[in-house]
Each structure stands twice: as structure tokens, then as C-alpha cells.
Coordinates of C-alpha atoms in Angstrom, one line a residue:
Chain A
M1 CA 13.7 10.7 35.5
I2 CA 12.8 11.8 32.2
Q3 CA 9.5 13.9 32.0
V4 CA 6.7 13.8 29.7
V5 CA 3.3 15.3 28.8
I6 CA 0.8 13.6 26.7
L7 CA -1.2 15.8 24.5
G8 CA -4.6 13.4 23.3
F9 CA -6.4 10.7 24.8
G10 CA -7.2 8.8 22.6
N11 CA -6.5 4.9 21.3
V12 CA -2.4 6.0 21.3
G13 CA -2.8 8.4 24.2
S14 CA -4.0 6.5 26.8
H15 CA -2.2 3.2 25.5
L16 CA 0.9 5.2 25.7
L17 CA 0.0 6.9 29.6
D18 CA -0.5 3.1 30.5
A19 CA 3.3 1.8 29.3
F20 CA 4.8 4.9 30.9
Q21 CA 2.9 4.7 34.5
A22 CA 4.6 1.2 34.4
T23 CA 7.8 2.2 34.4
S24 CA 10.2 4.3 36.9
A25 CA 11.9 6.1 33.9
I26 CA 9.4 8.4 32.8
E27 CA 7.0 11.0 34.5
V28 CA 4.2 12.0 33.0
V29 CA 3.8 15.3 33.7
Q30 CA -0.2 16.2 32.1
V31 CA -2.5 14.4 29.9
Y32 CA -3.6 17.5 27.9
S33 CA -8.2 16.2 26.6
R34 CA -10.5 18.1 25.3
S35 CA -13.0 15.7 27.5
L36 CA -11.7 14.6 31.0
P37 CA -11.7 10.6 31.5
T38 CA -14.7 9.5 33.1
S39 CA -13.3 6.8 35.0
N40 CA -11.2 7.0 37.8
E41 CA -8.1 4.6 37.0
H42 CA -6.1 7.2 35.6
E43 CA -6.3 9.8 39.4
R44 CA -2.7 9.8 39.5
V45 CA -2.3 11.8 36.3
S46 CA -3.3 15.2 36.8
F47 CA -5.5 16.1 33.4
I48 CA -5.7 19.6 31.2
Q49 CA -8.4 20.5 29.3
D50 CA -7.1 23.8 27.9
L51 CA -3.4 23.9 26.1
S52 CA -2.5 27.3 27.9
E53 CA -2.5 25.4 31.2
V54 CA 0.7 22.4 29.7
K55 CA 3.4 22.9 31.9
K56 CA 7.2 22.4 31.4
A57 CA 8.3 18.9 30.5
D58 CA 11.6 17.1 28.4
V59 CA 9.4 16.0 25.9
Y60 CA 5.6 16.5 24.4
L61 CA 3.7 14.0 22.7
V62 CA 0.9 14.5 20.5
A63 CA -1.4 11.7 20.1
V64 CA -3.9 13.7 18.1
P65 CA -5.1 12.9 15.0
D66 CA -2.8 13.6 12.0
D67 CA -4.7 16.3 10.3
A68 CA -5.4 18.3 14.3
I69 CA -1.3 18.2 14.4
P70 CA -0.7 21.5 13.1
E71 CA -3.2 23.6 15.4
V72 CA -2.4 21.9 18.6
T73 CA 1.0 22.5 18.0
T74 CA 0.5 25.8 16.8
Q75 CA -1.4 26.5 20.4
L76 CA 1.6 25.7 22.4
P77 CA 2.4 28.9 24.4
F78 CA 5.9 28.1 24.4
K79 CA 8.9 28.0 21.7
N80 CA 11.8 25.4 20.9
R81 CA 11.0 22.7 23.2
L82 CA 11.0 19.0 21.9
V83 CA 8.2 18.2 20.6
A84 CA 7.0 14.9 18.5
H85 CA 3.8 13.8 17.2
T86 CA 3.0 9.7 17.1
S87 CA 1.4 9.4 14.1
G88 CA 2.6 7.0 11.4
G89 CA 1.3 8.9 8.5
A90 CA 1.7 12.5 9.3
T91 CA 5.7 13.7 8.0
I92 CA 7.7 15.7 10.4
E93 CA 7.0 18.7 9.2
A94 CA 3.2 19.0 10.7
I95 CA 4.7 20.0 13.8
N96 CA 4.9 23.8 14.1
E97 CA 8.3 24.7 13.3
H98 CA 8.8 27.1 16.6
Q99 CA 9.2 24.0 18.5
R100 CA 12.2 21.2 17.9
R101 CA 10.4 18.6 16.1
A102 CA 10.2 14.8 16.5
V103 CA 8.5 11.7 15.6
F104 CA 7.5 8.9 18.2
Y105 CA 5.7 6.5 16.5
P106 CA 4.5 3.4 18.0
L107 CA 3.6 1.1 15.0
Q108 CA 0.9 -1.1 16.8
S109 CA -2.7 -0.7 16.2
F110 CA -4.6 0.3 20.0
S111 CA -8.2 0.0 20.8
K112 CA -9.7 1.2 23.5
H113 CA -9.9 -1.6 26.4
T114 CA -7.6 -4.2 24.7
A115 CA -4.0 -4.9 26.5
V116 CA -0.9 -4.2 24.1
D117 CA 2.5 -5.9 25.2
Y118 CA 3.8 -2.5 24.7
R119 CA 8.1 -3.8 24.7
S120 CA 7.1 -5.7 21.8
V121 CA 5.7 -3.0 19.7
P122 CA 8.5 -1.1 17.8
I123 CA 8.6 2.5 18.1
C124 CA 10.1 5.0 14.8
I125 CA 11.6 7.6 16.0
E126 CA 13.1 10.6 14.1
A127 CA 14.5 14.3 15.2
E128 CA 15.6 17.3 13.9
H129 CA 18.4 17.3 16.6
K130 CA 20.6 14.5 17.5
D131 CA 20.4 15.0 21.4
D132 CA 16.7 15.2 20.9
E133 CA 16.7 11.6 19.3
Q134 CA 18.8 10.8 21.6
L135 CA 16.1 11.0 24.0
L136 CA 13.7 9.9 22.4
Q137 CA 15.5 6.8 22.4
K138 CA 16.0 6.7 25.9
V139 CA 12.1 7.1 26.7
G140 CA 11.3 4.5 23.8
S141 CA 13.4 1.9 25.4
S142 CA 12.1 2.7 29.2
I143 CA 8.5 0.9 27.5
S144 CA 9.6 -1.1 24.2
D145 CA 12.2 -3.4 23.5
K146 CA 12.9 -2.1 19.9
V147 CA 13.3 1.5 19.2
V148 CA 14.4 2.6 15.6
G149 CA 15.5 5.5 13.8
V150 CA 12.7 5.6 10.5
S151 CA 12.7 9.2 8.2
S152 CA 9.8 10.5 7.0
E153 CA 9.5 8.9 4.0
D154 CA 10.2 5.6 5.3
R155 CA 7.3 6.1 7.7
A156 CA 5.2 6.6 5.3
Q157 CA 6.1 3.2 3.5
L158 CA 5.6 1.5 6.8
H159 CA 2.2 3.0 7.4
L160 CA 1.2 2.1 3.9
A161 CA 2.4 -1.4 4.1
A162 CA 0.3 -1.6 7.9
V163 CA -2.8 -0.3 6.3
Y164 CA -2.8 -3.7 4.1
V165 CA -1.5 -6.2 7.5
N166 CA -4.2 -4.7 9.8
N167 CA -7.0 -2.6 8.3
F168 CA -7.0 -4.4 4.8
V169 CA -6.8 -8.2 6.7
N170 CA -9.2 -7.0 9.4
H171 CA -11.3 -6.4 6.1
L172 CA -11.1 -10.3 5.1
Y173 CA -11.9 -11.3 8.8
H174 CA -15.4 -8.9 8.5
I175 CA -16.1 -10.5 5.0
S176 CA -15.1 -13.9 6.1
E177 CA -17.6 -13.6 9.4
G178 CA -20.2 -12.3 6.6
I179 CA -19.8 -15.3 4.5
L180 CA -19.9 -17.7 7.9
A181 CA -23.2 -15.6 9.2
E182 CA -25.1 -16.2 5.9
K183 CA -25.1 -20.1 6.9
N184 CA -25.4 -19.3 10.7
L185 CA -22.0 -20.6 11.5
D186 CA -20.0 -19.6 14.2
F187 CA -17.0 -17.2 13.3
D188 CA -15.2 -18.5 16.9
L189 CA -14.1 -21.9 14.4
L190 CA -12.2 -19.3 12.1
K191 CA -10.3 -18.2 15.0
P192 CA -7.6 -20.8 15.6
L193 CA -6.6 -20.3 11.8
I194 CA -6.5 -16.5 12.1
L195 CA -3.9 -16.4 15.4
E196 CA -2.2 -19.4 13.6
T197 CA -1.9 -17.1 10.3
A198 CA -0.5 -14.2 12.1
R199 CA 1.7 -16.9 13.8
K200 CA 3.4 -18.4 11.1
V201 CA 5.1 -15.6 9.2
Q202 CA 6.9 -14.3 12.4
Y203 CA 9.6 -16.8 11.7
I204 CA 8.7 -18.1 8.1
T205 CA 8.2 -15.5 5.1
P206 CA 4.8 -14.9 3.9
S207 CA 6.2 -17.1 0.8
E208 CA 6.9 -20.1 2.3
A209 CA 3.9 -19.8 4.7
Q210 CA 0.9 -19.9 1.6
T211 CA -1.3 -22.9 1.4
G212 CA -4.5 -23.3 -0.5
P213 CA -6.4 -23.9 -3.8
A214 CA -5.1 -20.9 -5.2
L215 CA -1.2 -22.3 -4.7
R216 CA -2.4 -25.7 -5.6
N217 CA -3.9 -24.9 -8.8
D218 CA -6.8 -26.5 -8.2
A219 CA -9.2 -25.7 -10.4
N220 CA -12.4 -27.5 -9.1
T221 CA -12.2 -26.1 -5.4
I222 CA -11.4 -22.2 -6.8
K223 CA -14.4 -22.9 -9.2
K224 CA -17.1 -24.3 -6.6
H225 CA -15.9 -21.7 -4.0
V226 CA -16.9 -18.8 -6.8
A227 CA -20.0 -20.3 -7.4
L228 CA -20.7 -20.2 -3.7
L229 CA -20.3 -16.5 -3.6
E230 CA -23.6 -14.4 -4.2
D231 CA -21.7 -10.9 -4.0
E232 CA -20.4 -9.9 -7.2
E233 CA -17.4 -7.8 -5.3
L234 CA -16.4 -10.8 -3.5
K235 CA -16.5 -13.0 -6.8
E236 CA -14.1 -10.5 -7.8
L237 CA -12.1 -10.0 -4.8
Y238 CA -11.5 -13.7 -5.0
A239 CA -10.6 -13.9 -8.4
F240 CA -8.0 -11.0 -7.5
F241 CA -6.1 -13.3 -4.8
T242 CA -6.5 -16.5 -6.7
K243 CA -4.3 -14.9 -9.6
A244 CA -2.3 -12.7 -7.5
I245 CA -1.4 -15.9 -5.2
Q246 CA -0.8 -18.0 -8.9
Q247 CA 1.9 -15.3 -10.2
Chain B
M1 CA -8.2 -47.7 22.5
I2 CA -9.5 -46.9 18.9
Q3 CA -7.3 -48.2 16.0
V4 CA -6.6 -45.2 13.5
V5 CA -5.1 -46.1 10.0
I6 CA -3.5 -42.6 8.5
L7 CA -3.9 -43.2 4.4
G8 CA -1.5 -40.2 3.3
F9 CA 1.7 -38.2 4.9
G10 CA 1.4 -34.8 3.8
N11 CA 1.1 -31.7 6.2
V12 CA -2.0 -32.7 6.9
G13 CA -1.3 -36.7 7.8
S14 CA 1.9 -35.7 9.4
H15 CA 0.6 -33.2 12.0
L16 CA -2.6 -35.7 12.7
L17 CA 0.1 -38.6 13.4
D18 CA 1.6 -36.0 15.8
A19 CA -1.1 -35.2 17.8
F20 CA -2.8 -39.0 17.9
Q21 CA 0.7 -40.0 19.2
A22 CA 0.5 -37.8 21.9
T23 CA -2.5 -39.5 23.8
S24 CA -2.9 -42.9 25.0
A25 CA -6.8 -43.5 23.4
I26 CA -5.5 -43.8 19.7
E27 CA -3.3 -46.1 18.3
V28 CA -1.9 -45.5 14.9
V29 CA -1.7 -49.2 13.1
Q30 CA -0.5 -48.1 10.2
V31 CA 0.4 -44.8 7.7
Y32 CA 0.4 -44.9 3.9
S33 CA 2.6 -43.1 2.1
R34 CA 4.0 -43.1 -1.3
S35 CA 7.0 -42.3 -0.3
L36 CA 8.7 -43.5 2.8
P37 CA 9.8 -40.5 5.3
T38 CA 13.0 -40.4 5.5
S39 CA 14.1 -38.9 8.9
N40 CA 13.7 -41.7 11.5
E41 CA 11.3 -39.4 14.0
H42 CA 8.5 -41.7 13.1
E43 CA 10.0 -45.0 14.1
R44 CA 7.2 -46.3 16.5
V45 CA 5.0 -46.3 13.0
S46 CA 4.6 -48.7 10.8
F47 CA 4.7 -47.0 7.1
I48 CA 3.2 -48.7 4.0
Q49 CA 3.5 -48.1 0.3
D50 CA 0.7 -50.7 -1.0
L51 CA -3.0 -49.9 -0.4
S52 CA -3.5 -53.7 -0.1
E53 CA -1.0 -54.1 2.9
V54 CA -3.4 -52.2 4.7
K55 CA -4.2 -53.6 8.4
K56 CA -7.9 -53.9 9.7
A57 CA -8.6 -50.6 11.9
D58 CA -11.2 -48.8 13.4
V59 CA -11.3 -45.5 11.6
Y60 CA -8.8 -44.9 8.3
L61 CA -8.4 -41.6 8.0
V62 CA -7.9 -39.9 4.2
A63 CA -5.4 -37.2 4.2
V64 CA -4.8 -37.0 0.4
P65 CA -5.3 -34.2 -2.0
D66 CA -8.9 -33.6 -3.0
D67 CA -8.7 -35.3 -6.1
A68 CA -7.0 -38.0 -5.1
I69 CA -10.0 -39.2 -2.2
P70 CA -12.1 -40.9 -5.0
E71 CA -9.0 -43.2 -6.4
V72 CA -7.3 -44.1 -2.8
T73 CA -10.8 -44.9 -1.3
T74 CA -11.7 -47.0 -4.1
Q75 CA -8.3 -49.1 -4.4
L76 CA -8.6 -49.7 -0.4
P77 CA -8.8 -54.0 -0.3
F78 CA -12.0 -54.2 2.1
K79 CA -15.8 -52.9 1.6
N80 CA -18.0 -51.1 4.4
R81 CA -15.3 -49.8 6.7
L82 CA -15.6 -46.2 8.5
V83 CA -13.1 -44.2 6.3
A84 CA -13.2 -40.1 7.1
H85 CA -11.6 -37.9 4.8
T86 CA -9.9 -34.8 6.0
S87 CA -10.3 -32.4 3.4
G88 CA -12.7 -28.7 4.0
G89 CA -13.1 -28.4 0.4
A90 CA -14.3 -32.4 -0.5
T91 CA -17.9 -33.3 0.2
I92 CA -18.4 -37.0 1.7
E93 CA -19.3 -38.6 -1.1
A94 CA -15.6 -37.9 -2.6
I95 CA -15.0 -41.4 -0.7
N96 CA -15.9 -44.3 -2.5
E97 CA -19.6 -45.8 -2.3
H98 CA -18.3 -49.2 -0.5
Q99 CA -17.1 -47.8 2.3
R100 CA -18.9 -46.0 5.6
R101 CA -18.4 -42.9 4.5
A102 CA -17.4 -39.9 7.0
V103 CA -15.3 -36.3 7.3
F104 CA -12.7 -35.8 9.9
Y105 CA -12.0 -32.0 9.0
P106 CA -9.5 -30.3 11.2
L107 CA -10.3 -26.4 10.4
Q108 CA -6.5 -25.5 10.7
S109 CA -3.9 -24.6 7.9
F110 CA -0.6 -26.9 8.6
S111 CA 2.6 -26.5 7.0
K112 CA 5.9 -28.6 7.5
H113 CA 7.9 -28.1 10.1
T114 CA 5.9 -25.6 12.2
A115 CA 4.3 -27.2 15.3
V116 CA 0.7 -26.5 15.9
D117 CA -1.4 -26.9 19.5
Y118 CA -3.5 -29.5 18.2
R119 CA -5.9 -29.0 21.5
S120 CA -7.3 -25.4 20.1
V121 CA -7.7 -26.6 16.4
P122 CA -11.9 -27.2 15.3
I123 CA -12.2 -30.8 14.0
C124 CA -15.4 -30.7 12.0
I125 CA -17.3 -34.0 12.0
E126 CA -19.7 -35.7 9.4
A127 CA -21.1 -39.4 8.8
E128 CA -23.7 -41.1 7.0
H129 CA -24.0 -43.6 10.5
K130 CA -24.9 -41.9 13.7
D131 CA -22.5 -44.9 15.7
D132 CA -19.4 -43.8 13.0
E133 CA -20.1 -39.9 14.2
Q134 CA -19.9 -40.9 17.9
L135 CA -16.5 -42.8 17.0
L136 CA -15.4 -39.8 15.5
Q137 CA -16.3 -37.4 18.2
K138 CA -14.2 -39.9 20.6
V139 CA -11.1 -39.6 18.3
G140 CA -11.7 -36.0 17.6
S141 CA -11.9 -35.4 21.3
S142 CA -8.4 -37.2 22.1
I143 CA -6.7 -34.7 20.4
S144 CA -8.8 -31.6 20.2
D145 CA -11.2 -29.5 22.6
K146 CA -13.4 -28.5 19.6
V147 CA -15.4 -31.2 17.6
V148 CA -18.5 -30.0 16.1
G149 CA -20.7 -31.9 13.4
V150 CA -21.1 -30.1 10.0
S151 CA -22.6 -30.9 6.7
S152 CA -20.6 -31.2 3.8
E153 CA -22.8 -27.9 2.9
D154 CA -21.5 -26.1 5.7
R155 CA -18.3 -27.2 5.5
A156 CA -17.7 -25.9 1.9
Q157 CA -19.1 -22.4 3.5
L158 CA -16.6 -22.4 6.0
H159 CA -13.9 -23.6 3.8
L160 CA -14.1 -20.8 1.6
A161 CA -14.4 -18.3 5.1
A162 CA -11.1 -19.8 5.5
V163 CA -9.5 -19.2 2.5
Y164 CA -10.4 -15.4 3.0
V165 CA -8.8 -15.6 6.4
N166 CA -5.6 -17.6 5.7
N167 CA -4.8 -17.8 2.0
F168 CA -5.8 -14.3 1.4
V169 CA -4.7 -12.6 4.2
N170 CA -1.1 -14.3 3.8
H171 CA -1.1 -12.8 0.6
L172 CA -1.9 -9.5 2.1
Y173 CA 1.4 -10.2 3.9
H174 CA 3.4 -10.9 1.0
I175 CA 2.3 -7.6 -0.5
S176 CA 3.1 -5.6 2.7
E177 CA 6.5 -7.6 2.4
G178 CA 7.0 -6.6 -0.6
I179 CA 6.0 -2.7 0.2
L180 CA 8.7 -2.6 2.5
A181 CA 11.3 -4.6 0.3
E182 CA 11.1 -1.8 -2.0
K183 CA 12.6 1.1 0.7
N184 CA 15.2 -1.8 2.1
L185 CA 12.6 -2.4 5.3
D186 CA 13.0 -5.0 7.6
F187 CA 9.2 -7.1 7.6
D188 CA 10.0 -7.5 11.2
L189 CA 8.8 -4.3 12.1
L190 CA 5.1 -5.3 11.1
K191 CA 5.2 -8.4 12.8
P192 CA 3.9 -7.4 16.2
L193 CA 0.9 -5.2 14.5
I194 CA 0.2 -8.6 12.4
L195 CA 0.0 -10.5 16.0
E196 CA -2.2 -8.0 17.5
T197 CA -4.5 -7.8 14.3
A198 CA -5.1 -11.3 14.8
R199 CA -5.4 -11.4 18.3
K200 CA -8.0 -8.5 18.4
V201 CA -11.1 -10.5 17.1
Q202 CA -10.2 -13.4 19.2
Y203 CA -12.8 -11.2 21.3
I204 CA -13.9 -8.8 20.0
T205 CA -15.5 -8.4 16.1
P206 CA -13.6 -7.6 12.8
S207 CA -16.4 -4.2 12.8
E208 CA -15.2 -3.3 16.3
A209 CA -11.8 -3.7 16.1
Q210 CA -11.4 -1.5 12.6
T211 CA -9.0 1.1 12.5
G212 CA -7.1 3.4 10.4
P213 CA -7.2 5.8 7.1
A214 CA -10.3 4.4 5.4
L215 CA -12.5 3.8 8.5
R216 CA -11.8 7.8 9.8
N217 CA -12.6 9.0 6.2
D218 CA -8.7 10.0 6.3
A219 CA -8.9 11.4 2.6
N220 CA -5.1 13.5 2.9
T221 CA -4.0 9.6 3.9
I222 CA -5.2 7.8 1.4
K223 CA -4.4 10.3 -1.3
K224 CA -0.8 9.9 -0.4
H225 CA -1.0 6.1 0.4
V226 CA -2.2 5.6 -3.6
A227 CA 0.6 8.0 -4.7
L228 CA 2.7 5.9 -2.8
L229 CA 2.0 2.7 -4.8
E230 CA 3.5 2.4 -8.0
D231 CA 2.0 -0.9 -8.8
E232 CA -2.0 -0.7 -10.7
E233 CA -2.9 -3.5 -9.4
L234 CA -2.1 -2.8 -5.8
K235 CA -3.6 1.0 -6.2
E236 CA -6.9 -1.2 -7.5
L237 CA -6.5 -3.2 -4.1
Y238 CA -5.9 -0.1 -1.8
A239 CA -9.0 1.4 -3.4
F240 CA -11.5 -1.9 -3.1
F241 CA -10.6 -2.2 0.6
T242 CA -11.0 1.6 1.3
K243 CA -14.1 1.3 -0.2
A244 CA -15.4 -1.5 1.2
I245 CA -14.4 -0.4 4.6
Q246 CA -16.2 2.9 4.3
Q247 CA -19.1 0.9 3.4

């Protein structure tokens, strides 16, 4: 059984805890969190609020905001242990240099109160030492079917691409919700289309999946759409995407 | 049994045929298509290539490109029958005025060779005559769990919003595929995130679902991302979404 301590109990930390608790390969020794959880659904785990109380474990997984990684890993009361952060955006060097540094990045967007099928979540790992990488491979495989070695440089690129398909896509959902709200139309009507759009690119490329007025060079519809938009920024965004799709 | 003729055999027409053939409530009398299907998977249906051969039916569903609707419905060798187009972008007036005009718009993106669960597809109907609307309600309910009356004006708004969550979202997938390709990274790594992003807004609002560097005002990550982007347009797009999410 591999012993793990989770440092940080936000979206990433809490979903990691849930995933580890569902497997017998991992023992979560402790979870560090500045505030203790109010619900008692995690009563099987020992929570600590003070880093000086942290126990011995095989791996320390740091699930705190990017800019807190240096501070938290500097406060750890030990040296030369395997400490992996879980961030897509931070380099491996964000971890204090007195530890055996590593990364354990689950490439998924976690929200409170929404369950995730962790087995489908790719976990990107990186480690300074070969045997640490092998251990992280084991930890990752216990909860996911896809564990891949990814350098800090490649991970930054992945994280950038992830922002487009997650945060920016979600903002387009938000925009269209607003377009419907103006006419008191129900956003529910778009939900099957949203799901299908995501599902299509699971097995065909985005280029193959593309449809719509821009691709068809349907100038009439494009003109009508731009006329319907009242917001200048939305008009510009519409023009940008239309041109980009046509290229 | 309601008798239907499908005029046009592109993505919408062929998926409609598949859906109708799976229900006993509808008989597809004929399908009009300029070119006959090469496969024999549709041998149970009578195909015609000449509109003068079109038989009597309760409903004629027009699934042709928007700008072909007036021409095709003008060539129909009869008057005063129920003729519904299936377009999100065209008004009900696109149909020749000698028919009982209507709309039967399945709000989904259909591609050849990708199956769709039609029961979840919202069908937006509109008709000049109340009894025609009731018949279209029956036709819709035979293949979908959600049939709603939507005016031409509201449908235009829906179609506009659909372009954002379908074509524009798909283009963001395309962009991120390109960002990964530059470093020989596999687009497969983003697929679970793409699916989860779409799944989340099925039960929480896009605002509630939003995460990421823009929302967190994580200036460090944003700066890193913009530096990673080499294309000027992608930089601008990144800046646009970041600002929009922060507002």
C-alpha cells in the first residue's frame, strides 16, 4: 500500500481524496487544509491544519494554488522526500529544492459537488528521479487508465490548450445562455447540442466535425446573425470565428 | 400512421429517415434526393430524383440548404399541403406561399456516419395553422422527448446561440488541437476534459462551472500563456476571453 499525504483540499485535493479512497492500493495518511471540512463525509481521514504535524508518507501531493506551491513546500518539516504538485501551469521548480521534486497533474476540470470518472482522467507525471517517476506511475494507475510522462514544457502547452477547450468553451456557453435569456428562451434547448459537439470530437477530428453557416459560406445567415447581435464585442467575436472557420 | 415525405437527403434528411424508420408511428412514403444513395441500407424506402413524382402524404419535410427552400417548395406539383422546412436559420416564409407552411427544426448538429440519440434532440415546431401544429407535435413526439413551439423570431435567436456552442466551440477544439500539434502532443489527452466541460453545464450554469486562470485573476499564468502563443490572432483571442471571463 502506497502512503500518500494530500496538501490542500480545494477542488483538486478533494477529488483526489475521493479517488484514492475508492482504491485499496493507496492509503491517504493525512490531508492538510487550512480550514477543516464541515461535513463528516471524510471522517475516515485525518485532517491537519498545521504543516508541522505532517506525518511520514511515500508521496506528498500538493494541491494548492500555483503561487502557494513554493511557500507550502518550503514549510514542510522534512527534506529529500517525494513531493509532487498537481498543477498544469507551474513548473517542477516551483517546489522547494530540498525535496525530491515531481509533478502529478490530473488533466481535468474539477468542481465541487460534481462527480468525475477518474479512470478516464489523463494524469501527467514528471519527476527528477527515475524511481520517483515509477512510484507516481503506480499511484496514477491506481486511479486512472492513462498515466503519461510529460515534461514541464509540454505540460505548459497542454495547460494552455486546456484553457481553450475548457474555460473559453465554457465562456461561449455563457454567451449563448445570455443570447437566449434576452428572448426568455430556455438554455436547456442547447444542452443536447453542447453534449453532441463535445462527443463528436471524441472520434472524429474538429475539422471533420465542423458544420454551420461559416463553413458553408452562407453569407445570408451570417448577415442575419450579425444583425441580431446587439453587443459590439459579440459581433466582433462572431466575425472572428466566422473568418477563422472559413480559412 | 402518419405519412411523411422527406425532401432532401443530406445530414438532416438522412438522420430524420433513420429516426422515422425506428418508429411505427411514421411511414416514410418517399425520399427526394438529387443523387440516389449508393449503399443499399435504405432499400426499404422509395427514392425519387424528380419532384414531379412526389406522392401524397400528410407532411412534407424539406431538408435542403436554406437558399434552396423557396425553389424546391415552388416546384412541388400540388397546393395547400403541409410543408415544413427543417432549418434553424430560415423563416417560415421561405416556403412557397401556396402550401400550408410550417417548420420542423431539430436542434442538433448532424454529421454523416455519426449516430445521434434522437430522443434527446429538441424539435422546434411552428405552423400557420393550429391543426398542422398539432400534427407536427405528433410527428415530433414519435422520435423526440422534447417538442416545443418556437416562433421564427425566437428560432433565429436559438440558431444564433447554437452557432456559438457548436461551430465556435468546435473551432476552439480545432485551435487547441493545433496548439498541441506544434509540440507533437496528442489531442486525445484533452478529450476527457472536453466531454466534462460539456457535461458540467448540463446541470450547473456556465457561470457556476467556470474555473481557470482568468477567473482566478492568475496574472502569472496568463502572462506565461500569452508568451507561449506565437500566432497574433490566438494571442488576441486569448486576451478577449480572459477579459470577458473576468468581467
